[in-house]
mmCIF file with all atom_site columns, C-alpha atoms in Angstrom:
data_model
loop_
_atom_site.group_PDB
_atom_site.id
_atom_site.type_symbol
_atom_site.label_atom_id
_atom_site.label_alt_id
_atom_site.label_comp_id
_atom_site.label_asym_id
_atom_site.label_entity_id
_atom_site.label_seq_id
_atom_site.pdbx_PDB_ins_code
_atom_site.Cartn_x
_atom_site.Cartn_y
_atom_site.Cartn_z
_atom_site.occupancy
_atom_site.B_iso_or_equiv
_atom_site.pdbx_formal_charge
_atom_site.auth_seq_id
_atom_site.auth_comp_id
_atom_site.auth_asym_id
_atom_site.auth_atom_id
_atom_site.pdbx_PDB_model_num
ATOM 1   C CA . GLU A 1 1   ? 123.350 13.672  -51.770 1.00 0.00 ? 1   GLU A CA 1
ATOM 2   C CA . GLN A 1 2   ? 124.159 10.684  -49.557 1.00 0.00 ? 2   GLN A CA 1
ATOM 3   C CA . PHE A 1 3   ? 120.509 9.691   -49.361 1.00 0.00 ? 3   PHE A CA 1
ATOM 4   C CA . ASP A 1 4   ? 120.096 9.950   -53.151 1.00 0.00 ? 4   ASP A CA 1
ATOM 5   C CA . ALA A 1 5   ? 123.158 7.737   -53.626 1.00 0.00 ? 5   ALA A CA 1
ATOM 6   C CA . LEU A 1 6   ? 121.833 5.202   -51.096 1.00 0.00 ? 6   LEU A CA 1
ATOM 7   C CA . VAL A 1 7   ? 118.479 4.956   -52.857 1.00 0.00 ? 7   VAL A CA 1
ATOM 8   C CA . ARG A 1 8   ? 120.065 4.735   -56.310 1.00 0.00 ? 8   ARG A CA 1
ATOM 9   C CA . ARG A 1 9   ? 122.354 1.907   -55.145 1.00 0.00 ? 9   ARG A CA 1
ATOM 10  C CA . SER A 1 10  ? 119.378 0.124   -53.588 1.00 0.00 ? 10  SER A CA 1
ATOM 11  C CA . VAL A 1 11  ? 117.247 0.207   -56.738 1.00 0.00 ? 11  VAL A CA 1
ATOM 12  C CA . PRO A 1 12  ? 117.773 -2.766  -59.062 1.00 0.00 ? 12  PRO A CA 1
ATOM 13  C CA . VAL A 1 13  ? 118.998 -1.190  -62.304 1.00 0.00 ? 13  VAL A CA 1
ATOM 14  C CA . SER A 1 14  ? 116.970 -3.455  -64.600 1.00 0.00 ? 14  SER A CA 1
ATOM 15  C CA . SER A 1 15  ? 113.720 -2.905  -62.701 1.00 0.00 ? 15  SER A CA 1
ATOM 16  C CA . PHE A 1 16  ? 113.021 0.743   -63.490 1.00 0.00 ? 16  PHE A CA 1
ATOM 17  C CA . MET A 1 17  ? 113.189 2.808   -66.633 1.00 0.00 ? 17  MET A CA 1
ATOM 18  C CA . ALA A 1 18  ? 114.180 5.937   -64.756 1.00 0.00 ? 18  ALA A CA 1
ATOM 19  C CA . VAL A 1 19  ? 114.862 7.223   -61.286 1.00 0.00 ? 19  VAL A CA 1
ATOM 20  C CA . ASP A 1 20  ? 113.923 10.871  -60.862 1.00 0.00 ? 20  ASP A CA 1
ATOM 21  C CA . VAL A 1 21  ? 115.229 12.908  -57.943 1.00 0.00 ? 21  VAL A CA 1
ATOM 22  C CA . ARG A 1 22  ? 113.490 16.049  -56.764 1.00 0.00 ? 22  ARG A CA 1
ATOM 23  C CA . ARG A 1 23  ? 114.706 18.084  -53.835 1.00 0.00 ? 23  ARG A CA 1
ATOM 24  C CA . SER A 1 24  ? 111.400 19.772  -52.989 1.00 0.00 ? 24  SER A CA 1
ATOM 25  C CA . GLN A 1 25  ? 107.837 18.817  -52.321 1.00 0.00 ? 25  GLN A CA 1
ATOM 26  C CA . ALA A 1 26  ? 106.629 21.159  -55.074 1.00 0.00 ? 26  ALA A CA 1
ATOM 27  C CA . GLY A 1 27  ? 108.958 19.654  -57.676 1.00 0.00 ? 27  GLY A CA 1
ATOM 28  C CA . ALA A 1 28  ? 108.057 16.121  -56.663 1.00 0.00 ? 28  ALA A CA 1
ATOM 29  C CA . ARG A 1 29  ? 104.340 16.947  -56.713 1.00 0.00 ? 29  ARG A CA 1
ATOM 30  C CA . ARG A 1 30  ? 104.658 18.276  -60.292 1.00 0.00 ? 30  ARG A CA 1
ATOM 31  C CA . CYS A 1 31  ? 106.432 15.083  -61.339 1.00 0.00 ? 31  CYS A CA 1
ATOM 32  C CA . THR A 1 32  ? 103.785 12.811  -59.830 1.00 0.00 ? 32  THR A CA 1
ATOM 33  C CA . ILE A 1 33  ? 101.120 14.750  -61.712 1.00 0.00 ? 33  ILE A CA 1
ATOM 34  C CA . GLU A 1 34  ? 102.982 14.546  -65.026 1.00 0.00 ? 34  GLU A CA 1
ATOM 35  C CA . LYS A 1 35  ? 104.269 10.965  -64.851 1.00 0.00 ? 35  LYS A CA 1
ATOM 36  C CA . PHE A 1 36  ? 103.332 7.563   -63.509 1.00 0.00 ? 36  PHE A CA 1
ATOM 37  C CA . TYR A 1 37  ? 105.617 6.178   -60.803 1.00 0.00 ? 37  TYR A CA 1
ATOM 38  C CA . ASP A 1 38  ? 105.675 2.685   -59.316 1.00 0.00 ? 38  ASP A CA 1
ATOM 39  C CA . ILE A 1 39  ? 107.487 3.788   -56.175 1.00 0.00 ? 39  ILE A CA 1
ATOM 40  C CA . VAL A 1 40  ? 107.897 7.199   -54.559 1.00 0.00 ? 40  VAL A CA 1
ATOM 41  C CA . VAL A 1 41  ? 110.636 7.533   -51.939 1.00 0.00 ? 41  VAL A CA 1
ATOM 42  C CA . ILE A 1 42  ? 110.486 10.591  -49.672 1.00 0.00 ? 42  ILE A CA 1
ATOM 43  C CA . ASN A 1 43  ? 113.213 11.711  -47.287 1.00 0.00 ? 43  ASN A CA 1
ATOM 44  C CA . VAL A 1 44  ? 111.606 14.031  -44.715 1.00 0.00 ? 44  VAL A CA 1
ATOM 45  C CA . PRO A 1 45  ? 111.752 16.843  -43.880 1.00 0.00 ? 45  PRO A CA 1
ATOM 46  C CA . LEU A 1 46  ? 111.848 18.513  -47.281 1.00 0.00 ? 46  LEU A CA 1
ATOM 47  C CA . PRO A 1 47  ? 113.008 22.113  -47.762 1.00 0.00 ? 47  PRO A CA 1
ATOM 48  C CA . ASP A 1 48  ? 109.472 23.326  -48.496 1.00 0.00 ? 48  ASP A CA 1
ATOM 49  C CA . GLY A 1 49  ? 107.538 21.232  -45.987 1.00 0.00 ? 49  GLY A CA 1
ATOM 50  C CA . MET A 1 50  ? 107.534 18.111  -43.928 1.00 0.00 ? 50  MET A CA 1
ATOM 51  C CA . GLY A 1 51  ? 106.491 15.835  -46.807 1.00 0.00 ? 51  GLY A CA 1
ATOM 52  C CA . ILE A 1 52  ? 104.010 13.756  -44.795 1.00 0.00 ? 52  ILE A CA 1
ATOM 53  C CA . ASP A 1 53  ? 100.933 15.291  -46.450 1.00 0.00 ? 53  ASP A CA 1
ATOM 54  C CA . PHE A 1 54  ? 102.603 14.901  -49.835 1.00 0.00 ? 54  PHE A CA 1
ATOM 55  C CA . ALA A 1 55  ? 103.205 11.211  -49.094 1.00 0.00 ? 55  ALA A CA 1
ATOM 56  C CA . MET A 1 56  ? 99.534  10.741  -48.174 1.00 0.00 ? 56  MET A CA 1
ATOM 57  C CA . ASP A 1 57  ? 98.433  12.614  -51.311 1.00 0.00 ? 57  ASP A CA 1
ATOM 58  C CA . VAL A 1 58  ? 100.594 10.377  -53.525 1.00 0.00 ? 58  VAL A CA 1
ATOM 59  C CA . SER A 1 59  ? 99.309  7.267   -51.791 1.00 0.00 ? 59  SER A CA 1
ATOM 60  C CA . GLU A 1 60  ? 95.668  8.338   -52.150 1.00 0.00 ? 60  GLU A CA 1
ATOM 61  C CA . GLY A 1 61  ? 95.900  9.852   -55.625 1.00 0.00 ? 61  GLY A CA 1
ATOM 62  C CA . SER A 1 62  ? 98.002  7.304   -57.486 1.00 0.00 ? 62  SER A CA 1
ATOM 63  C CA . GLU A 1 63  ? 98.870  3.644   -57.623 1.00 0.00 ? 63  GLU A CA 1
ATOM 64  C CA . ALA A 1 64  ? 102.431 4.284   -56.497 1.00 0.00 ? 64  ALA A CA 1
ATOM 65  C CA . SER A 1 65  ? 103.822 2.638   -53.401 1.00 0.00 ? 65  SER A CA 1
ATOM 66  C CA . VAL A 1 66  ? 105.262 5.208   -51.012 1.00 0.00 ? 66  VAL A CA 1
ATOM 67  C CA . LEU A 1 67  ? 108.372 4.761   -48.877 1.00 0.00 ? 67  LEU A CA 1
ATOM 68  C CA . LEU A 1 68  ? 108.977 7.428   -46.259 1.00 0.00 ? 68  LEU A CA 1
ATOM 69  C CA . PHE A 1 69  ? 112.281 7.954   -44.440 1.00 0.00 ? 69  PHE A CA 1
ATOM 70  C CA . VAL A 1 70  ? 111.900 9.886   -41.198 1.00 0.00 ? 70  VAL A CA 1
ATOM 71  C CA . PRO A 1 71  ? 114.136 10.876  -38.273 1.00 0.00 ? 71  PRO A CA 1
ATOM 72  C CA . GLN A 1 72  ? 113.948 8.605   -35.211 1.00 0.00 ? 72  GLN A CA 1
ATOM 73  C CA . GLU A 1 73  ? 112.394 11.390  -33.103 1.00 0.00 ? 73  GLU A CA 1
ATOM 74  C CA . ILE A 1 74  ? 109.185 11.475  -35.149 1.00 0.00 ? 74  ILE A CA 1
ATOM 75  C CA . TYR A 1 75  ? 109.058 7.857   -36.322 1.00 0.00 ? 75  TYR A CA 1
ATOM 76  C CA . GLU A 1 76  ? 106.250 6.660   -34.017 1.00 0.00 ? 76  GLU A CA 1
ATOM 77  C CA . GLU A 1 77  ? 104.084 9.715   -34.650 1.00 0.00 ? 77  GLU A CA 1
ATOM 78  C CA . VAL A 1 78  ? 104.501 9.530   -38.429 1.00 0.00 ? 78  VAL A CA 1
ATOM 79  C CA . LEU A 1 79  ? 103.974 5.763   -38.468 1.00 0.00 ? 79  LEU A CA 1
ATOM 80  C CA . GLU A 1 80  ? 100.687 6.169   -36.603 1.00 0.00 ? 80  GLU A CA 1
ATOM 81  C CA . HIS A 1 81  ? 99.607  8.930   -38.974 1.00 0.00 ? 81  HIS A CA 1
ATOM 82  C CA . VAL A 1 82  ? 100.393 7.263   -42.336 1.00 0.00 ? 82  VAL A CA 1
ATOM 83  C CA . THR A 1 83  ? 99.995  3.516   -41.808 1.00 0.00 ? 83  THR A CA 1
ATOM 84  C CA . ASP A 1 84  ? 96.341  3.524   -42.874 1.00 0.00 ? 84  ASP A CA 1
ATOM 85  C CA . TYR A 1 85  ? 97.445  5.027   -46.197 1.00 0.00 ? 85  TYR A CA 1
ATOM 86  C CA . GLY A 1 86  ? 99.641  2.007   -46.914 1.00 0.00 ? 86  GLY A CA 1
ATOM 87  C CA . ILE A 1 87  ? 102.832 4.017   -46.605 1.00 0.00 ? 87  ILE A CA 1
ATOM 88  C CA . LEU A 1 88  ? 105.962 2.168   -45.525 1.00 0.00 ? 88  LEU A CA 1
ATOM 89  C CA . VAL A 1 89  ? 108.021 4.133   -42.993 1.00 0.00 ? 89  VAL A CA 1
ATOM 90  C CA . LEU A 1 90  ? 111.704 3.586   -42.208 1.00 0.00 ? 90  LEU A CA 1
ATOM 91  C CA . VAL A 1 91  ? 113.937 5.359   -39.701 1.00 0.00 ? 91  VAL A CA 1
ATOM 92  C CA . LYS A 1 92  ? 116.877 7.229   -41.133 1.00 0.00 ? 92  LYS A CA 1
ATOM 93  C CA . PRO A 1 93  ? 119.687 6.734   -41.446 1.00 0.00 ? 93  PRO A CA 1
ATOM 94  C CA . SER A 1 94  ? 118.921 3.371   -43.001 1.00 0.00 ? 94  SER A CA 1
ATOM 95  C CA . SER A 1 95  ? 121.319 0.774   -44.292 1.00 0.00 ? 95  SER A CA 1
ATOM 96  C CA . ARG A 1 96  ? 121.594 -0.087  -47.955 1.00 0.00 ? 96  ARG A CA 1
ATOM 97  C CA . GLU A 1 97  ? 120.330 -3.595  -47.172 1.00 0.00 ? 97  GLU A CA 1
ATOM 98  C CA . ARG A 1 98  ? 117.217 -2.376  -45.358 1.00 0.00 ? 98  ARG A CA 1
ATOM 99  C CA . THR A 1 99  ? 116.502 0.206   -48.047 1.00 0.00 ? 99  THR A CA 1
ATOM 100 C CA . GLY A 1 100 ? 116.967 -2.434  -50.740 1.00 0.00 ? 100 GLY A CA 1
ATOM 101 C CA . GLN A 1 101 ? 114.632 -4.828  -48.911 1.00 0.00 ? 101 GLN A CA 1
ATOM 102 C CA . ALA A 1 102 ? 111.977 -2.143  -48.614 1.00 0.00 ? 102 ALA A CA 1
ATOM 103 C CA . ILE A 1 103 ? 112.236 -1.269  -52.303 1.00 0.00 ? 103 ILE A CA 1
ATOM 104 C CA . ARG A 1 104 ? 112.116 -4.941  -53.352 1.00 0.00 ? 104 ARG A CA 1
ATOM 105 C CA . PHE A 1 105 ? 109.064 -5.422  -51.125 1.00 0.00 ? 105 PHE A CA 1
ATOM 106 C CA . MET A 1 106 ? 107.360 -2.449  -52.763 1.00 0.00 ? 106 MET A CA 1
ATOM 107 C CA . MET A 1 107 ? 108.248 -3.790  -56.211 1.00 0.00 ? 107 MET A CA 1
ATOM 108 C CA . ALA A 1 108 ? 106.631 -7.107  -55.267 1.00 0.00 ? 108 ALA A CA 1
ATOM 109 C CA . VAL A 1 109 ? 103.509 -5.275  -54.108 1.00 0.00 ? 109 VAL A CA 1
ATOM 110 C CA . GLN A 1 110 ? 103.403 -3.340  -57.390 1.00 0.00 ? 110 GLN A CA 1
ATOM 111 C CA . GLY A 1 111 ? 103.718 -6.620  -59.308 1.00 0.00 ? 111 GLY A CA 1
ATOM 112 C CA . ARG A 1 112 ? 100.813 -8.115  -57.396 1.00 0.00 ? 112 ARG A CA 1
ATOM 113 C CA . ILE A 1 113 ? 98.729  -4.997  -58.033 1.00 0.00 ? 113 ILE A CA 1
ATOM 114 C CA . ARG A 1 114 ? 99.454  -5.198  -61.778 1.00 0.00 ? 114 ARG A CA 1
ATOM 115 C CA . ARG A 1 115 ? 98.499  -8.890  -61.895 1.00 0.00 ? 115 ARG A CA 1
ATOM 116 C CA . GLN A 1 116 ? 95.259  -8.246  -60.004 1.00 0.00 ? 116 GLN A CA 1
ATOM 117 C CA . LYS A 1 117 ? 94.395  -5.349  -62.315 1.00 0.00 ? 117 LYS A CA 1
ATOM 118 C CA . ALA A 1 118 ? 94.954  -7.609  -65.331 1.00 0.00 ? 118 ALA A CA 1
ATOM 119 C CA . LYS A 1 119 ? 92.658  -10.247 -63.832 1.00 0.00 ? 119 LYS A CA 1
ATOM 120 C CA . ILE A 1 120 ? 90.004  -7.632  -63.106 1.00 0.00 ? 120 ILE A CA 1
ATOM 121 C CA . ALA A 1 121 ? 90.254  -6.232  -66.640 1.00 0.00 ? 121 ALA A CA 1
ATOM 122 C CA . ALA A 1 122 ? 89.892  -9.734  -68.109 1.00 0.00 ? 122 ALA A CA 1
ATOM 123 C CA . ALA A 1 123 ? 86.882  -10.449 -65.873 1.00 0.00 ? 123 ALA A CA 1
ATOM 124 C CA . GLU A 1 124 ? 85.264  -7.125  -66.829 1.00 0.00 ? 124 GLU A CA 1
ATOM 125 C CA . GLU A 1 125 ? 85.836  -7.857  -70.510 1.00 0.00 ? 125 GLU A CA 1
ATOM 126 C CA . ARG A 1 126 ? 84.283  -11.307 -70.113 1.00 0.00 ? 126 ARG A CA 1
ATOM 127 C CA . LEU A 1 127 ? 81.330  -9.811  -68.233 1.00 0.00 ? 127 LEU A CA 1
ATOM 128 C CA . ASP A 1 128 ? 80.804  -7.233  -70.998 1.00 0.00 ? 128 ASP A CA 1
ATOM 129 C CA . GLU A 1 129 ? 80.850  -10.067 -73.530 1.00 0.00 ? 129 GLU A CA 1
ATOM 130 C CA . LEU A 1 130 ? 78.269  -12.074 -71.577 1.00 0.00 ? 130 LEU A CA 1
ATOM 131 C CA . VAL A 1 131 ? 76.001  -9.039  -71.208 1.00 0.00 ? 131 VAL A CA 1
ATOM 132 C CA . LEU A 1 132 ? 76.196  -8.384  -74.949 1.00 0.00 ? 132 LEU A CA 1
ATOM 133 C CA . ILE A 1 133 ? 75.453  -12.028 -75.772 1.00 0.00 ? 133 ILE A CA 1
ATOM 134 C CA . ASP A 1 134 ? 72.495  -12.015 -73.374 1.00 0.00 ? 134 ASP A CA 1
ATOM 135 C CA . LYS A 1 135 ? 71.132  -8.865  -75.015 1.00 0.00 ? 135 LYS A CA 1
ATOM 136 C CA . ALA A 1 136 ? 71.411  -10.541 -78.413 1.00 0.00 ? 136 ALA A CA 1
ATOM 137 C CA . LYS A 1 137 ? 69.684  -13.672 -77.075 1.00 0.00 ? 137 LYS A CA 1
ATOM 138 C CA . PHE A 1 138 ? 66.798  -11.628 -75.717 1.00 0.00 ? 138 PHE A CA 1
ATOM 139 C CA . LYS A 1 139 ? 66.477  -9.750  -79.019 1.00 0.00 ? 139 LYS A CA 1
ATOM 140 C CA . LEU A 1 140 ? 66.302  -13.094 -80.829 1.00 0.00 ? 140 LEU A CA 1
ATOM 141 C CA . ILE A 1 141 ? 63.684  -14.288 -78.343 1.00 0.00 ? 141 ILE A CA 1
ATOM 142 C CA . GLU A 1 142 ? 61.696  -11.079 -78.770 1.00 0.00 ? 142 GLU A CA 1
ATOM 143 C CA . LYS A 1 143 ? 61.989  -10.599 -82.541 1.00 0.00 ? 143 LYS A CA 1
ATOM 144 C CA . LYS A 1 144 ? 62.403  -14.156 -83.857 1.00 0.00 ? 144 LYS A CA 1
ATOM 145 C CA . HIS A 1 145 ? 60.289  -15.890 -81.184 1.00 0.00 ? 145 HIS A CA 1
ATOM 146 C CA . MET A 1 146 ? 63.070  -18.322 -80.273 1.00 0.00 ? 146 MET A CA 1
ATOM 147 C CA . THR A 1 147 ? 63.502  -20.052 -76.952 1.00 0.00 ? 147 THR A CA 1
ATOM 148 C CA . GLU A 1 148 ? 66.532  -19.109 -74.891 1.00 0.00 ? 148 GLU A CA 1
ATOM 149 C CA . ASP A 1 149 ? 68.250  -22.384 -75.814 1.00 0.00 ? 149 ASP A CA 1
ATOM 150 C CA . GLU A 1 150 ? 67.538  -21.830 -79.501 1.00 0.00 ? 150 GLU A CA 1
ATOM 151 C CA . ALA A 1 151 ? 68.892  -18.275 -79.310 1.00 0.00 ? 151 ALA A CA 1
ATOM 152 C CA . HIS A 1 152 ? 72.001  -19.498 -77.482 1.00 0.00 ? 152 HIS A CA 1
ATOM 153 C CA . ARG A 1 153 ? 72.630  -22.216 -80.103 1.00 0.00 ? 153 ARG A CA 1
ATOM 154 C CA . CYS A 1 154 ? 71.937  -19.745 -82.927 1.00 0.00 ? 154 CYS A CA 1
ATOM 155 C CA . ILE A 1 155 ? 74.605  -17.326 -81.682 1.00 0.00 ? 155 ILE A CA 1
ATOM 156 C CA . GLY A 1 156 ? 77.133  -20.120 -81.139 1.00 0.00 ? 156 GLY A CA 1
ATOM 157 C CA . LYS A 1 157 ? 76.471  -21.724 -84.530 1.00 0.00 ? 157 LYS A CA 1
ATOM 158 C CA . GLU A 1 158 ? 76.629  -18.423 -86.415 1.00 0.00 ? 158 GLU A CA 1
ATOM 159 C CA . ALA A 1 159 ? 79.877  -17.509 -84.675 1.00 0.00 ? 159 ALA A CA 1
ATOM 160 C CA . MET A 1 160 ? 81.400  -20.865 -85.565 1.00 0.00 ? 160 MET A CA 1
ATOM 161 C CA . ASN A 1 161 ? 80.183  -20.767 -89.177 1.00 0.00 ? 161 ASN A CA 1
ATOM 162 C CA . ASN A 1 162 ? 81.565  -17.271 -89.728 1.00 0.00 ? 162 ASN A CA 1
ATOM 163 C CA . GLY A 1 163 ? 84.790  -17.850 -87.776 1.00 0.00 ? 163 GLY A CA 1
ATOM 164 C CA . VAL A 1 164 ? 84.182  -14.917 -85.460 1.00 0.00 ? 164 VAL A CA 1
ATOM 165 C CA . SER A 1 165 ? 83.710  -14.576 -81.727 1.00 0.00 ? 165 SER A CA 1
ATOM 166 C CA . ARG A 1 166 ? 80.344  -14.947 -80.049 1.00 0.00 ? 166 ARG A CA 1
ATOM 167 C CA . LYS A 1 167 ? 80.721  -11.329 -78.958 1.00 0.00 ? 167 LYS A CA 1
ATOM 168 C CA . ARG A 1 168 ? 81.119  -10.130 -82.552 1.00 0.00 ? 168 ARG A CA 1
ATOM 169 C CA . THR A 1 169 ? 78.176  -12.269 -83.619 1.00 0.00 ? 169 THR A CA 1
ATOM 170 C CA . ALA A 1 170 ? 76.044  -10.827 -80.805 1.00 0.00 ? 170 ALA A CA 1
ATOM 171 C CA . GLN A 1 171 ? 76.998  -7.294  -81.897 1.00 0.00 ? 171 GLN A CA 1
ATOM 172 C CA . ARG A 1 172 ? 75.981  -8.048  -85.487 1.00 0.00 ? 172 ARG A CA 1
ATOM 173 C CA . ILE A 1 173 ? 72.667  -9.589  -84.372 1.00 0.00 ? 173 ILE A CA 1
ATOM 174 C CA . LEU A 1 174 ? 71.877  -6.539  -82.257 1.00 0.00 ? 174 LEU A CA 1
ATOM 175 C CA . GLU A 1 175 ? 72.691  -4.228  -85.177 1.00 0.00 ? 175 GLU A CA 1
ATOM 176 C CA . ASP A 1 176 ? 70.526  -6.278  -87.555 1.00 0.00 ? 176 ASP A CA 1
ATOM 177 C CA . LEU A 1 177 ? 67.541  -6.508  -85.194 1.00 0.00 ? 177 LEU A CA 1
ATOM 178 C CA . GLU A 1 178 ? 67.547  -2.899  -83.995 1.00 0.00 ? 178 GLU A CA 1
#
C-alpha cells in the first residue's frame, strides 16, 4: 500500500490516462497483454514470483519502459542481470523525489521513442512513394518509350494539372498501363 501510494504521488497526474495497480505477476502479465503501457513499475518480490523474468518479458515484448524496485541485498545481482534489457533498477525503499525523477526520465525516453517512430514512419511512407513513382516511370519508359527525364516530367506535370499527389498519379499510371 505504501509503495502504491509513493508511485501514484510520483506520477504526474496530467501525463497518464490511467495508473493500474496489480498485486501479482499473473495479474500484471494479463494487463500487459491486454493493454499498452508506457511505463511498467515492478516492486519485487511479488507474491507469485520474483518479478525479474516478468520485467525482462515486458521489456522484450513491448515498448514500455520498465522500472524495477528491489531490496538492497539483491540490487547488484539484479542490476547485472537486467541492465542489457534497458530496465532501470532502484533500491527500495526509495524517496518520492528519486521515484519521481526515475518516472520523469522514463517518460522522456518514451517521448523520444515516439518521436523517432514518427520519423521512421514518415521516412517509410516517403520511400514507398518514391518506389511507386519509380515503378510508374519505368512503366512509362517501357510502354510509352519515354526517357527517364520525360517520364519524371510527365508524372509531375500530370499531378500538377490534376491537383493530386505524384504518388496518386503514379498509382493511376500503373493501373492504366497494367
